[in-house]
PDB file of C-alpha atoms in Angstrom:
ATOM      1  CA  MET A   1      39.250 -73.336  71.448  1.00 42.00           C
ATOM      2  CA  ARG A   2      39.418 -69.572  71.357  1.00 50.00           C
ATOM      3  CA  ARG A   3      38.469 -67.947  68.101  1.00 52.00           C
ATOM      4  CA  SER A   4      40.244 -65.035  66.495  1.00 49.00           C
ATOM      5  CA  SER A   5      37.089 -63.588  64.937  1.00 45.00           C
ATOM      6  CA  ILE A   6      35.795 -60.053  65.390  1.00 52.00           C
ATOM      7  CA  THR A   7      32.258 -61.342  65.666  1.00 46.00           C
ATOM      8  CA  GLY A   8      31.137 -58.529  67.946  1.00 46.00           C
ATOM      9  CA  LEU A   9      31.766 -55.906  65.309  1.00 50.00           C
ATOM     10  CA  LEU A  10      30.000 -57.998  62.681  1.00 49.00           C
ATOM     11  CA  VAL A  11      26.989 -58.336  64.964  1.00 44.00           C
ATOM     12  CA  ALA A  12      26.971 -54.566  65.384  1.00 46.00           C
ATOM     13  CA  LEU A  13      27.044 -54.074  61.631  1.00 44.00           C
ATOM     14  CA  VAL A  14      24.015 -56.325  61.222  1.00 41.00           C
ATOM     15  CA  LEU A  15      21.959 -54.995  64.130  1.00 38.00           C
ATOM     16  CA  THR A  16      22.524 -51.303  63.376  1.00 41.00           C
ATOM     17  CA  ALA A  17      22.142 -51.524  59.624  1.00 43.00           C
ATOM     18  CA  ALA A  18      19.352 -49.549  58.036  1.00 39.00           C
ATOM     19  CA  PRO A  19      16.805 -51.221  55.721  1.00 40.00           C
ATOM     20  CA  VAL A  20      18.132 -51.360  52.175  1.00 39.00           C
ATOM     21  CA  PRO A  21      16.155 -49.635  49.399  1.00 37.00           C
ATOM     22  CA  ALA A  22      15.646 -51.735  46.296  1.00 35.00           C
ATOM     23  CA  HIS A  23      18.095 -49.564  44.319  1.00 33.00           C
ATOM     24  CA  ALA A  24      20.888 -49.851  46.891  1.00 43.00           C
ATOM     25  CA  ALA A  25      22.194 -53.288  46.037  1.00 55.00           C
ATOM     26  CA  PRO A  26      25.938 -53.659  46.636  1.00 68.00           C
ATOM     27  CA  ALA A  27      26.587 -53.922  42.901  1.00 61.00           C
ATOM     28  CA  LEU A  28      25.304 -50.341  42.564  1.00 71.00           C
ATOM     29  CA  ASP A  29      27.230 -48.845  45.486  1.00 87.00           C
ATOM     30  CA  PRO A  30      30.432 -47.278  44.101  1.00 92.00           C
ATOM     31  CA  VAL A  31      32.072 -47.190  47.525  1.00 94.00           C
ATOM     32  CA  LEU A  32      31.908 -50.978  47.574  1.00 94.00           C
ATOM     33  CA  VAL A  33      32.397 -52.013  43.964  1.00 93.00           C
ATOM     34  CA  ASP A  34      34.316 -49.082  42.425  1.00 95.00           C
ATOM     35  CA  ASN A  35      36.430 -48.103  45.386  1.00 97.00           C
ATOM     36  CA  PRO A  36      39.745 -46.455  44.409  1.00 97.00           C
ATOM     37  CA  LEU A  37      41.482 -49.044  46.578  1.00 98.00           C
ATOM     38  CA  TYR A  38      40.893 -51.626  43.852  1.00 97.00           C
ATOM     39  CA  ASP A  39      42.846 -49.473  41.389  1.00 97.00           C
ATOM     40  CA  SER A  40      46.015 -50.324  43.326  1.00 97.00           C
ATOM     41  CA  GLY A  41      45.928 -53.743  41.635  1.00 97.00           C
ATOM     42  CA  VAL A  42      48.522 -56.417  42.269  1.00 98.00           C
ATOM     43  CA  ILE A  43      50.605 -56.210  45.434  1.00 98.00           C
ATOM     44  CA  ALA A  44      54.233 -56.390  44.321  1.00 98.00           C
ATOM     45  CA  ARG A  45      56.335 -59.205  45.727  1.00 97.00           C
ATOM     46  CA  SER A  46      58.656 -58.017  48.482  1.00 97.00           C
ATOM     47  CA  ALA A  47      60.631 -59.331  51.425  1.00 97.00           C
ATOM     48  CA  CYS A  48      59.287 -59.543  54.947  1.00 95.00           C
ATOM     49  CA  VAL A  49      61.670 -61.183  57.383  1.00 87.00           C
ATOM     50  CA  GLU A  50      60.029 -62.899  60.332  1.00 86.00           C
ATOM     51  CA  ARG A  51      61.542 -62.723  63.786  1.00 85.00           C
ATOM     52  CA  PRO A  52      61.089 -66.290  65.074  1.00 81.00           C
ATOM     53  CA  ILE A  53      59.014 -67.161  68.112  1.00 83.00           C
ATOM     54  CA  SER A  54      61.055 -70.182  69.069  1.00 78.00           C
ATOM     55  CA  ARG A  55      59.556 -70.895  72.484  1.00 82.00           C
ATOM     56  CA  ARG A  56      55.947 -71.512  73.438  1.00 83.00           C
ATOM     57  CA  GLY A  57      54.383 -68.695  75.418  1.00 84.00           C
ATOM     58  CA  ASP A  58      57.256 -66.277  74.783  1.00 87.00           C
ATOM     59  CA  ALA A  59      55.381 -62.960  74.830  1.00 88.00           C
ATOM     60  CA  ALA A  60      58.531 -60.833  74.502  1.00 90.00           C
ATOM     61  CA  ALA A  61      59.558 -62.645  71.311  1.00 89.00           C
ATOM     62  CA  ALA A  62      55.966 -62.473  70.064  1.00 90.00           C
ATOM     63  CA  LYS A  63      55.920 -58.689  70.467  1.00 92.00           C
ATOM     64  CA  LYS A  64      59.081 -58.407  68.353  1.00 92.00           C
ATOM     65  CA  TYR A  65      57.496 -60.736  65.808  1.00 92.00           C
ATOM     66  CA  VAL A  66      54.365 -58.581  65.641  1.00 93.00           C
ATOM     67  CA  ALA A  67      56.394 -55.369  65.336  1.00 94.00           C
ATOM     68  CA  ALA A  68      58.266 -56.814  62.348  1.00 94.00           C
ATOM     69  CA  VAL A  69      55.048 -57.939  60.625  1.00 95.00           C
ATOM     70  CA  VAL A  70      53.336 -54.597  61.235  1.00 97.00           C
ATOM     71  CA  LYS A  71      56.344 -52.809  59.743  1.00 97.00           C
ATOM     72  CA  CYS A  72      55.866 -54.894  56.584  1.00 97.00           C
ATOM     73  CA  LEU A  73      52.120 -54.254  56.561  1.00 98.00           C
ATOM     74  CA  ASN A  74      52.685 -50.504  56.882  1.00 98.00           C
ATOM     75  CA  ARG A  75      55.165 -50.533  54.004  1.00 98.00           C
ATOM     76  CA  VAL A  76      53.036 -52.662  51.678  1.00 98.00           C
ATOM     77  CA  TRP A  77      49.766 -50.822  52.252  1.00 98.00           C
ATOM     78  CA  THR A  78      51.387 -47.390  52.089  1.00 98.00           C
ATOM     79  CA  ALA A  79      52.629 -48.345  48.617  1.00 98.00           C
ATOM     80  CA  GLN A  80      49.224 -49.720  47.561  1.00 98.00           C
ATOM     81  CA  PHE A  81      47.432 -46.557  48.633  1.00 98.00           C
ATOM     82  CA  ALA A  82      49.969 -44.443  46.757  1.00 98.00           C
ATOM     83  CA  LYS A  83      49.309 -46.483  43.596  1.00 97.00           C
ATOM     84  CA  ALA A  84      45.601 -45.738  43.984  1.00 97.00           C
ATOM     85  CA  GLY A  85      46.171 -42.044  44.707  1.00 97.00           C
ATOM     86  CA  LEU A  86      44.904 -42.428  48.263  1.00 96.00           C
ATOM     87  CA  THR A  87      46.324 -41.072  51.516  1.00 95.00           C
ATOM     88  CA  PHE A  88      47.257 -43.816  53.931  1.00 97.00           C
ATOM     89  CA  GLU A  89      46.836 -43.711  57.712  1.00 96.00           C
ATOM     90  CA  LYS A  90      48.688 -46.251  59.823  1.00 97.00           C
ATOM     91  CA  PRO A  91      46.648 -47.975  62.525  1.00 97.00           C
ATOM     92  CA  GLN A  92      47.569 -47.846  66.176  1.00 96.00           C
ATOM     93  CA  MET A  93      48.754 -51.158  67.618  1.00 96.00           C
ATOM     94  CA  VAL A  94      48.081 -52.225  71.196  1.00 95.00           C
ATOM     95  CA  LEU A  95      49.770 -55.453  72.302  1.00 94.00           C
ATOM     96  CA  LEU A  96      48.628 -57.098  75.524  1.00 93.00           C
ATOM     97  CA  THR A  97      49.543 -60.340  77.273  1.00 91.00           C
ATOM     98  CA  LYS A  98      46.154 -60.949  78.878  1.00 92.00           C
ATOM     99  CA  ASP A  99      42.540 -60.157  78.084  1.00 91.00           C
ATOM    100  CA  PRO A 100      41.501 -56.587  78.870  1.00 91.00           C
ATOM    101  CA  LYS A 101      38.176 -55.921  80.541  1.00 92.00           C
ATOM    102  CA  LYS A 102      37.183 -53.683  77.646  1.00 91.00           C
ATOM    103  CA  ALA A 103      38.361 -52.694  74.182  1.00 90.00           C
ATOM    104  CA  CYS A 104      36.697 -50.262  71.781  1.00 88.00           C
ATOM    105  CA  GLY A 105      34.475 -49.275  74.676  1.00 89.00           C
ATOM    106  CA  HIS A 106      32.926 -52.737  74.871  1.00 89.00           C
ATOM    107  CA  PRO A 107      33.582 -55.786  77.052  1.00 92.00           C
ATOM    108  CA  TRP A 108      36.294 -58.039  75.695  1.00 90.00           C
ATOM    109  CA  SER A 109      35.127 -61.425  74.547  1.00 85.00           C
ATOM    110  CA  PRO A 110      37.205 -64.271  76.023  1.00 81.00           C
ATOM    111  CA  ASP A 111      37.052 -66.143  72.700  1.00 80.00           C
ATOM    112  CA  GLN A 112      39.022 -63.469  70.823  1.00 85.00           C
ATOM    113  CA  PHE A 113      42.699 -62.822  70.149  1.00 89.00           C
ATOM    114  CA  ARG A 114      42.267 -59.428  68.527  1.00 90.00           C
ATOM    115  CA  ARG A 115      39.789 -56.675  67.851  1.00 92.00           C
ATOM    116  CA  TYR A 116      39.729 -53.627  65.612  1.00 95.00           C
ATOM    117  CA  CYS A 117      38.438 -50.369  67.078  1.00 94.00           C
ATOM    118  CA  PRO A 118      37.227 -48.323  64.083  1.00 93.00           C
ATOM    119  CA  GLU A 119      36.662 -45.041  65.930  1.00 91.00           C
ATOM    120  CA  GLU A 120      40.281 -44.934  67.069  1.00 93.00           C
ATOM    121  CA  GLY A 121      41.829 -46.806  64.155  1.00 95.00           C
ATOM    122  CA  ARG A 122      43.324 -49.204  66.694  1.00 95.00           C
ATOM    123  CA  ILE A 123      44.151 -52.901  66.540  1.00 97.00           C
ATOM    124  CA  VAL A 124      44.226 -54.661  69.914  1.00 95.00           C
ATOM    125  CA  VAL A 125      46.055 -57.998  70.026  1.00 93.00           C
ATOM    126  CA  VAL A 126      46.280 -60.319  73.036  1.00 92.00           C
ATOM    127  CA  LEU A 127      49.482 -62.362  72.952  1.00 90.00           C
ATOM    128  CA  ASP A 128      48.610 -64.746  75.735  1.00 88.00           C
ATOM    129  CA  ARG A 129      49.518 -68.379  76.319  1.00 81.00           C
ATOM    130  CA  THR A 130      46.388 -69.553  74.541  1.00 83.00           C
ATOM    131  CA  LEU A 131      47.584 -67.978  71.298  1.00 84.00           C
ATOM    132  CA  LEU A 132      51.287 -68.680  71.809  1.00 84.00           C
ATOM    133  CA  GLY A 133      50.995 -72.037  73.529  1.00 76.00           C
ATOM    134  CA  ARG A 134      50.650 -74.105  70.375  1.00 65.00           C
ATOM    135  CA  GLN A 135      52.655 -74.290  67.160  1.00 61.00           C
ATOM    136  CA  VAL A 136      54.441 -70.993  67.645  1.00 56.00           C
ATOM    137  CA  GLY A 137      56.340 -71.490  64.401  1.00 66.00           C
ATOM    138  CA  ASP A 138      53.301 -71.584  62.127  1.00 72.00           C
ATOM    139  CA  LEU A 139      52.022 -68.772  59.929  1.00 88.00           C
ATOM    140  CA  TYR A 140      48.802 -68.220  61.854  1.00 90.00           C
ATOM    141  CA  VAL A 141      49.860 -65.163  63.886  1.00 91.00           C
ATOM    142  CA  PHE A 142      51.276 -63.574  60.722  1.00 93.00           C
ATOM    143  CA  THR A 143      47.996 -64.050  58.843  1.00 95.00           C
ATOM    144  CA  MET A 144      45.848 -63.028  61.812  1.00 94.00           C
ATOM    145  CA  LEU A 145      47.685 -59.696  61.949  1.00 96.00           C
ATOM    146  CA  ALA A 146      47.218 -59.198  58.205  1.00 97.00           C
ATOM    147  CA  GLU A 147      43.484 -59.865  58.533  1.00 97.00           C
ATOM    148  CA  ALA A 148      43.095 -57.492  61.484  1.00 96.00           C
ATOM    149  CA  TYR A 149      44.961 -54.899  59.424  1.00 98.00           C
ATOM    150  CA  ALA A 150      42.493 -55.445  56.580  1.00 98.00           C
ATOM    151  CA  TRP A 151      39.716 -54.173  58.856  1.00 97.00           C
ATOM    152  CA  HIS A 152      41.657 -50.919  59.068  1.00 98.00           C
ATOM    153  CA  ILE A 153      42.061 -50.826  55.284  1.00 98.00           C
ATOM    154  CA  THR A 154      38.336 -51.149  54.646  1.00 97.00           C
ATOM    155  CA  ARG A 155      37.554 -48.601  57.350  1.00 97.00           C
ATOM    156  CA  ILE A 156      39.769 -45.803  55.991  1.00 97.00           C
ATOM    157  CA  THR A 157      38.529 -46.405  52.433  1.00 97.00           C
ATOM    158  CA  GLY A 158      34.855 -46.230  53.489  1.00 96.00           C
ATOM    159  CA  ILE A 159      34.117 -49.844  52.553  1.00 96.00           C
ATOM    160  CA  SER A 160      33.201 -51.070  56.018  1.00 94.00           C
ATOM    161  CA  GLU A 161      30.953 -48.044  56.651  1.00 93.00           C
ATOM    162  CA  ALA A 162      29.155 -48.590  53.343  1.00 92.00           C
ATOM    163  CA  ALA A 163      28.751 -52.269  54.212  1.00 92.00           C
ATOM    164  CA  GLY A 164      27.297 -51.287  57.576  1.00 87.00           C
ATOM    165  CA  ASP A 165      24.561 -49.356  55.775  1.00 84.00           C
ATOM    166  CA  LEU A 166      23.310 -52.603  54.218  1.00 82.00           C
ATOM    167  CA  ALA A 167      21.064 -54.897  56.211  1.00 68.00           C
ATOM    168  CA  GLY A 168      21.568 -58.626  56.403  1.00 81.00           C
ATOM    169  CA  LEU A 169      24.098 -61.258  57.298  1.00 86.00           C
ATOM    170  CA  GLN A 170      25.119 -61.592  53.654  1.00 87.00           C
ATOM    171  CA  TYR A 171      26.863 -58.222  53.800  1.00 90.00           C
ATOM    172  CA  SER A 172      28.712 -58.975  57.021  1.00 91.00           C
ATOM    173  CA  ARG A 173      29.988 -62.143  55.360  1.00 94.00           C
ATOM    174  CA  ARG A 174      31.042 -60.257  52.238  1.00 95.00           C
ATOM    175  CA  LEU A 175      33.027 -57.871  54.419  1.00 96.00           C
ATOM    176  CA  ALA A 176      34.601 -60.616  56.556  1.00 96.00           C
ATOM    177  CA  LEU A 177      35.564 -62.656  53.495  1.00 97.00           C
ATOM    178  CA  GLN A 178      37.041 -59.569  51.865  1.00 98.00           C
ATOM    179  CA  HIS A 179      39.275 -59.132  54.899  1.00 98.00           C
ATOM    180  CA  MET A 180      40.447 -62.735  54.667  1.00 98.00           C
ATOM    181  CA  CYS A 181      41.178 -62.278  50.971  1.00 98.00           C
ATOM    182  CA  LEU A 182      43.173 -59.094  51.582  1.00 98.00           C
ATOM    183  CA  ALA A 183      45.135 -60.912  54.275  1.00 98.00           C
ATOM    184  CA  GLY A 184      45.849 -63.679  51.773  1.00 98.00           C
ATOM    185  CA  ALA A 185      47.010 -61.134  49.192  1.00 98.00           C
ATOM    186  CA  PHE A 186      49.490 -59.642  51.628  1.00 98.00           C
ATOM    187  CA  VAL A 187      50.817 -63.017  52.754  1.00 97.00           C
ATOM    188  CA  GLY A 188      51.116 -64.127  49.132  1.00 97.00           C
ATOM    189  CA  SER A 189      53.138 -61.024  48.286  1.00 98.00           C
ATOM    190  CA  VAL A 190      55.843 -61.787  50.868  1.00 97.00           C
ATOM    191  CA  HIS A 191      55.628 -65.583  51.093  1.00 95.00           C
ATOM    192  CA  ARG A 192      58.565 -66.238  48.769  1.00 93.00           C
ATOM    193  CA  SER A 193      60.848 -64.205  51.038  1.00 94.00           C
ATOM    194  CA  MET A 194      60.179 -66.609  53.907  1.00 90.00           C
ATOM    195  CA  ARG A 195      62.790 -69.203  53.064  1.00 78.00           C
ATOM    196  CA  HIS A 196      61.600 -71.738  55.634  1.00 83.00           C
ATOM    197  CA  ARG A 197      57.960 -71.553  54.522  1.00 88.00           C
ATOM    198  CA  ASP A 198      56.293 -73.828  52.020  1.00 87.00           C
ATOM    199  CA  ALA A 199      52.776 -74.475  50.731  1.00 89.00           C
ATOM    200  CA  ARG A 200      51.961 -76.601  53.771  1.00 91.00           C
ATOM    201  CA  ASP A 201      52.213 -73.571  56.065  1.00 92.00           C
ATOM    202  CA  TRP A 202      49.589 -71.692  54.075  1.00 95.00           C
ATOM    203  CA  ARG A 203      47.303 -74.723  53.810  1.00 94.00           C
ATOM    204  CA  PHE A 204      47.495 -75.107  57.578  1.00 92.00           C
ATOM    205  CA  VAL A 205      46.496 -71.479  58.139  1.00 94.00           C
ATOM    206  CA  VAL A 206      43.554 -71.784  55.750  1.00 96.00           C
ATOM    207  CA  SER A 207      42.367 -74.975  57.460  1.00 95.00           C
ATOM    208  CA  ARG A 208      42.607 -73.297  60.853  1.00 92.00           C
ATOM    209  CA  TYR A 209      40.568 -70.351  59.630  1.00 94.00           C
ATOM    210  CA  GLN A 210      38.022 -72.773  58.201  1.00 95.00           C
ATOM    211  CA  HIS A 211      37.740 -74.495  61.560  1.00 93.00           C
ATOM    212  CA  GLN A 212      37.642 -71.384  63.739  1.00 90.00           C
ATOM    213  CA  GLU A 213      35.884 -68.765  61.642  1.00 92.00           C
ATOM    214  CA  ALA A 214      33.180 -70.610  59.702  1.00 93.00           C
ATOM    215  CA  GLY A 215      29.723 -69.415  60.683  1.00 93.00           C
ATOM    216  CA  ILE A 216      26.824 -67.142  59.827  1.00 92.00           C
ATOM    217  CA  PHE A 217      28.931 -63.974  60.163  1.00 91.00           C
ATOM    218  CA  SER A 218      32.042 -65.097  58.272  1.00 93.00           C
ATOM    219  CA  GLY A 219      30.934 -67.628  55.669  1.00 94.00           C
ATOM    220  CA  ASN A 220      31.199 -71.374  55.344  1.00 97.00           C
ATOM    221  CA  ARG A 221      34.404 -73.393  55.226  1.00 97.00           C
ATOM    222  CA  GLU A 222      34.429 -73.698  51.446  1.00 98.00           C
ATOM    223  CA  ASN A 223      34.088 -69.957  50.875  1.00 97.00           C
ATOM    224  CA  ILE A 224      36.677 -69.070  53.507  1.00 98.00           C
ATOM    225  CA  ALA A 225      39.168 -71.253  51.638  1.00 98.00           C
ATOM    226  CA  PHE A 226      38.076 -69.805  48.281  1.00 98.00           C
ATOM    227  CA  TRP A 227      38.671 -66.181  49.279  1.00 98.00           C
ATOM    228  CA  MET A 228      41.853 -66.745  51.274  1.00 98.00           C
ATOM    229  CA  ASN A 229      43.385 -68.750  48.424  1.00 98.00           C
ATOM    230  CA  ARG A 230      42.153 -66.238  45.836  1.00 98.00           C
ATOM    231  CA  GLY A 231      43.996 -63.458  47.635  1.00 98.00           C
ATOM    232  CA  PHE A 232      47.108 -65.559  48.166  1.00 98.00           C
ATOM    233  CA  THR A 233      47.431 -66.651  44.539  1.00 98.00           C
ATOM    234  CA  LYS A 234      46.338 -63.479  42.726  1.00 98.00           C
ATOM    235  CA  ARG A 235      47.779 -60.852  45.128  1.00 98.00           C
ATOM    236  CA  ASN A 236      45.389 -58.423  43.451  1.00 98.00           C
ATOM    237  CA  VAL A 237      43.375 -56.104  45.687  1.00 98.00           C
ATOM    238  CA  ALA A 238      40.622 -55.889  43.064  1.00 97.00           C
ATOM    239  CA  ALA A 239      40.265 -59.677  43.159  1.00 98.00           C
ATOM    240  CA  CYS A 240      39.201 -59.337  46.807  1.00 98.00           C
ATOM    241  CA  SER A 241      36.049 -57.363  46.033  1.00 96.00           C
ATOM    242  CA  THR A 242      33.351 -59.750  47.250  1.00 95.00           C
ATOM    243  CA  TRP A 243      30.505 -57.384  46.481  1.00 94.00           C
ATOM    244  CA  THR A 244      29.584 -58.463  42.953  1.00 88.00           C
ATOM    245  CA  TYR A 245      29.906 -62.200  43.494  1.00 91.00           C
ATOM    246  CA  SER A 246      26.887 -64.454  43.712  1.00 90.00           C
ATOM    247  CA  GLU A 247      25.484 -65.320  47.116  1.00 90.00           C
ATOM    248  CA  SER A 248      26.820 -68.857  46.743  1.00 93.00           C
ATOM    249  CA  LYS A 249      30.361 -67.471  47.177  1.00 94.00           C
ATOM    250  CA  VAL A 250      29.522 -65.613  50.373  1.00 94.00           C
ATOM    251  CA  GLU A 251      27.341 -68.165  52.146  1.00 92.00           C
TER     252      GLU A 251
END
């Protein structure tokens, strides 16, 4: 089964990270723990109308679906940045129907559905039959887009760069779990507007993430569920700061 992870970027963060001085623990790095982004607080509930993908493998419908979700993401995060006194920059979106040879200047991994290119601020999504061939009505694509968008959020606030300066898998997991939590916060903020959705849809998405993403770069199944559900229920950006939590919550 293809994964949706951005493992390549996490590997790069680990391999290029500089040794960490004893005084540079994440709890002491203001970019990570006192970032102005956290001052934006709770994401207000709002409506986000999905455009249904009613047929398996329907790439045209999927592109309309993605465009609608991205419009909601742009609106929600623009408002959050304004609350924190930050200037927001929308990411570029590239939608493909088959795997490219390269993205972000690197070979595309056949086990991915999307990748974030930090230098360009670009999200590349492959809407192929592997992604759209099963359960097209579930909430997975919606959440996957929100998580990919979270990579952009942490990049333009300096969080991902600060995390990249810290050596060790623990910090790649903290970053990955923060993205999942931020995705959960966004989904939680609009979930009530999706009249045909119920708690089972969210539980399914979390279980799928647990199955596909669990590993040394993204955390174990228990912690993936913890952070995704924390974001979904609290809707508070500050609640998604993984940096001061004990290692047991980012294993």
